Coordinates of N, CA and C in Angstrom, one line a residue:
X1 N 1.0 -1.3 -0.1 CA 0.2 -0.2 0.2 C 0.9 1.2 0.0
X2 N 0.4 2.1 -0.7 CA 1.2 3.4 -0.8 C 0.7 4.5 0.3
X3 N -0.4 4.5 1.3 CA -0.6 5.5 2.2 C -0.9 6.6 1.3
X4 N -1.9 6.5 0.3 CA -2.4 7.7 -0.6 C -3.5 7.0 -0.8
X5 N -4.7 8.5 -1.1 CA -6.0 7.7 -1.1 C -5.9 9.0 -2.6
X6 N -6.5 7.9 -3.5 CA -6.4 8.3 -4.6 C -8.2 8.1 -5.1
X7 N -8.8 9.3 -6.2 CA -10.2 9.4 -6.4 C -10.3 8.5 -7.8
X8 N -11.5 8.2 -7.8 CA -12.0 7.4 -8.9 C -13.1 7.9 -9.7
X9 N -13.7 8.7 -10.8 CA -14.7 9.2 -11.2 C -15.7 8.7 -11.0
X10 N -16.7 8.9 -10.7 CA -18.3 8.2 -10.3 C -19.0 8.0 -11.9
X11 N -20.2 7.2 -11.6 CA -20.2 6.8 -13.2 C -21.6 6.8 -12.4
X12 N -22.7 7.8 -13.1 CA -24.0 7.5 -13.5 C -24.6 7.6 -14.5
X13 N -25.6 6.9 -14.8 CA -26.4 6.7 -15.9 C -26.9 7.7 -16.6
X14 N -27.9 9.1 -15.4 CA -28.4 10.0 -15.7 C -27.8 11.0 -15.5
X15 N -26.7 11.3 -16.0 CA -26.3 12.8 -15.3 C -25.3 12.5 -17.0
X16 N -25.2 14.2 -17.3 CA -24.2 14.2 -18.3 C -22.4 13.8 -18.2
X17 N -21.9 13.5 -19.1 CA -20.5 13.2 -19.0 C -19.9 14.8 -18.7
X18 N -20.2 15.4 -18.9 CA -19.7 16.6 -19.0 C -19.3 17.0 -17.5
X19 N -19.7 16.5 -16.3 CA -19.8 16.7 -15.2 C -18.4 16.2 -14.5
X20 N -18.3 14.9 -14.7 CA -17.0 14.3 -14.7 C -15.9 15.3 -14.6
X21 N -15.7 16.4 -15.5 CA -15.0 17.5 -15.7 C -14.5 18.3 -14.1
X22 N -15.9 18.3 -13.7 CA -16.3 19.3 -12.5 C -16.0 18.6 -11.0
X23 N -15.7 17.2 -11.4 CA -15.4 16.3 -10.0 C -14.4 16.5 -10.3
X24 N -13.8 16.0 -11.4 CA -11.7 16.1 -11.3 C -11.8 17.9 -10.8
X25 N -12.1 18.9 -11.3 CA -11.6 20.1 -10.7 C -12.2 19.9 -8.9
X26 N -12.9 19.3 -8.4 CA -13.2 19.6 -7.0 C -12.4 18.7 -6.4
X27 N -12.1 17.3 -6.9 CA -10.8 16.6 -6.2 C -9.6 17.4 -6.5
X28 N -9.0 17.6 -7.2 CA -8.2 18.4 -7.3 C -8.3 19.7 -6.4
X29 N -9.1 20.5 -6.1 CA -9.3 21.4 -5.2 C -9.1 20.6 -4.1
X30 N -9.7 19.5 -3.4 CA -9.7 19.2 -2.4 C -8.3 18.5 -2.1
X31 N -7.6 18.9 -2.9 CA -5.9 17.7 -2.6 C -5.5 16.8 -3.2
X32 N -6.4 16.1 -3.6 CA -6.2 14.7 -4.5 C -4.9 15.0 -5.2
X33 N -3.8 13.9 -5.4 CA -3.1 14.0 -6.0 C -3.0 13.0 -7.1
X34 N -4.2 11.8 -7.6 CA -4.5 11.1 -8.5 C -5.9 11.0 -8.8
X35 N -6.0 11.3 -10.0 CA -7.4 10.8 -10.6 C -7.4 9.7 -11.6
X36 N -8.3 8.4 -11.3 CA -8.3 7.4 -11.9 C -10.0 7.7 -13.3
X37 N -9.6 7.4 -14.1 CA -11.1 7.7 -15.0 C -11.0 6.1 -16.1
X38 N -12.2 5.8 -15.7 CA -12.1 4.0 -16.1 C -13.0 4.6 -17.5
X39 N -13.4 3.7 -18.5 CA -13.9 4.0 -19.6 C -15.4 3.3 -19.3
X40 N -16.4 3.9 -20.0 CA -17.5 3.9 -19.3 C -18.6 4.0 -20.3
X41 N -19.7 3.6 -20.3 CA -20.6 4.1 -21.9 C -20.9 5.5 -22.1
X42 N -20.8 6.1 -21.0 CA -20.7 7.6 -21.6 C -20.0 8.5 -22.6
X43 N -18.7 8.1 -22.3 CA -17.3 9.0 -21.9 C -16.2 7.5 -22.9
X44 N -15.3 8.3 -23.4 CA -13.9 7.4 -24.1 C -13.0 7.5 -22.9
X45 N -12.1 7.1 -22.3 CA -11.2 7.5 -20.9 C -10.2 8.1 -22.2
X46 N -9.8 8.0 -23.1 CA -8.6 9.0 -23.2 C -9.1 10.8 -23.5
X47 N -10.5 10.3 -24.2 CA -11.1 11.7 -24.5 C -11.1 12.8 -23.1
X48 N -11.6 12.0 -22.1 CA -12.0 12.6 -21.0 C -11.0 13.1 -20.1
X49 N -9.6 11.5 -20.4 CA -8.6 12.4 -19.6 C -7.8 13.4 -20.9
X50 N -7.9 13.8 -21.6 CA -7.2 14.9 -22.4 C -8.1 16.1 -22.0
X51 N -9.7 15.8 -21.6 CA -10.1 16.9 -21.3 C -10.1 17.7 -19.6
X52 N -9.9 16.6 -19.3 CA -9.3 16.7 -17.7 C -8.3 17.3 -17.6
X53 N -7.2 17.1 -18.5 CA -5.9 17.4 -18.1 C -5.5 18.6 -18.7
X54 N -6.3 19.2 -19.7 CA -6.2 20.6 -20.0 C -6.7 21.3 -19.4
X55 N -8.3 21.5 -18.6 CA -8.8 21.8 -17.3 C -8.0 21.5 -16.2
X56 N -7.6 20.8 -15.8 CA -6.6 20.5 -14.1 C -5.4 20.5 -14.7
X57 N -4.2 21.2 -15.0 CA -3.1 21.0 -15.6 C -2.5 20.2 -13.8
X58 N -1.2 19.4 -14.0 CA -0.9 19.1 -12.5 C -1.3 17.8 -12.3
X59 N -2.5 17.6 -12.1 CA -3.7 16.2 -12.0 C -2.8 15.0 -12.5
X60 N -2.4 13.8 -11.3 CA -1.9 12.8 -11.8 C -3.0 11.8 -12.4
X61 N -2.8 11.6 -13.5 CA -3.9 10.9 -14.0 C -3.7 9.6 -14.2
X62 N -5.0 8.3 -14.1 CA -4.2 7.3 -14.6 C -6.0 6.6 -15.1
X63 N -5.2 5.9 -16.5 CA -6.3 5.6 -17.1 C -7.0 3.8 -17.1
X64 N -8.1 3.8 -17.0 CA -8.4 2.5 -16.5 C -9.4 2.2 -15.3
X65 N -10.1 1.1 -15.5 CA -9.9 0.1 -16.2 C -10.7 0.1 -17.6
X66 N -10.1 -0.3 -18.9 CA -10.8 -0.2 -20.2 C -11.6 -1.1 -20.6
X67 N -12.7 -0.6 -21.7 CA -13.6 -1.9 -22.0 C -12.7 -2.9 -23.3
X68 N -13.3 -4.1 -22.9 CA -12.7 -4.9 -24.3 C -13.5 -5.8 -24.5
X69 N -13.2 -5.7 -26.4 CA -14.6 -6.2 -26.8 C -14.7 -7.7 -26.6
X70 N -15.6 -8.2 -26.7 CA -15.6 -9.6 -26.4 C -15.4 -10.4 -27.4
X71 N -14.7 -11.8 -28.0 CA -14.7 -12.3 -29.2 C -15.8 -13.4 -29.6
X72 N -16.7 -12.8 -30.3 CA -17.5 -13.6 -31.1 C -17.3 -15.1 -31.4
X73 N -17.7 -16.1 -31.1 CA -17.7 -17.2 -31.9 C -18.5 -17.8 -32.4

C-alpha cells in the first residue's frame, strides 16, 4: 500500500458526462493527487483524460480499467 488516497470518477447513467470534469476539479481542489478515469458507456477514457488534463493541469491521471470487446465465436 502506498498510504495515499486516490479518486476514481463516478459513473451515473442519468448525469451528463461533462460533469466528470467538474468532479475532477473538485478532487484537485480537495488536494487529491491522482484521479482514475475508467472507460464507461458515456465517454471515452482517453478523450475524458485529455479534457481533464486541459482543465486541471498538474493532476496525476490514471486511465483504466478499459472496456474490452468480447470475441464472437
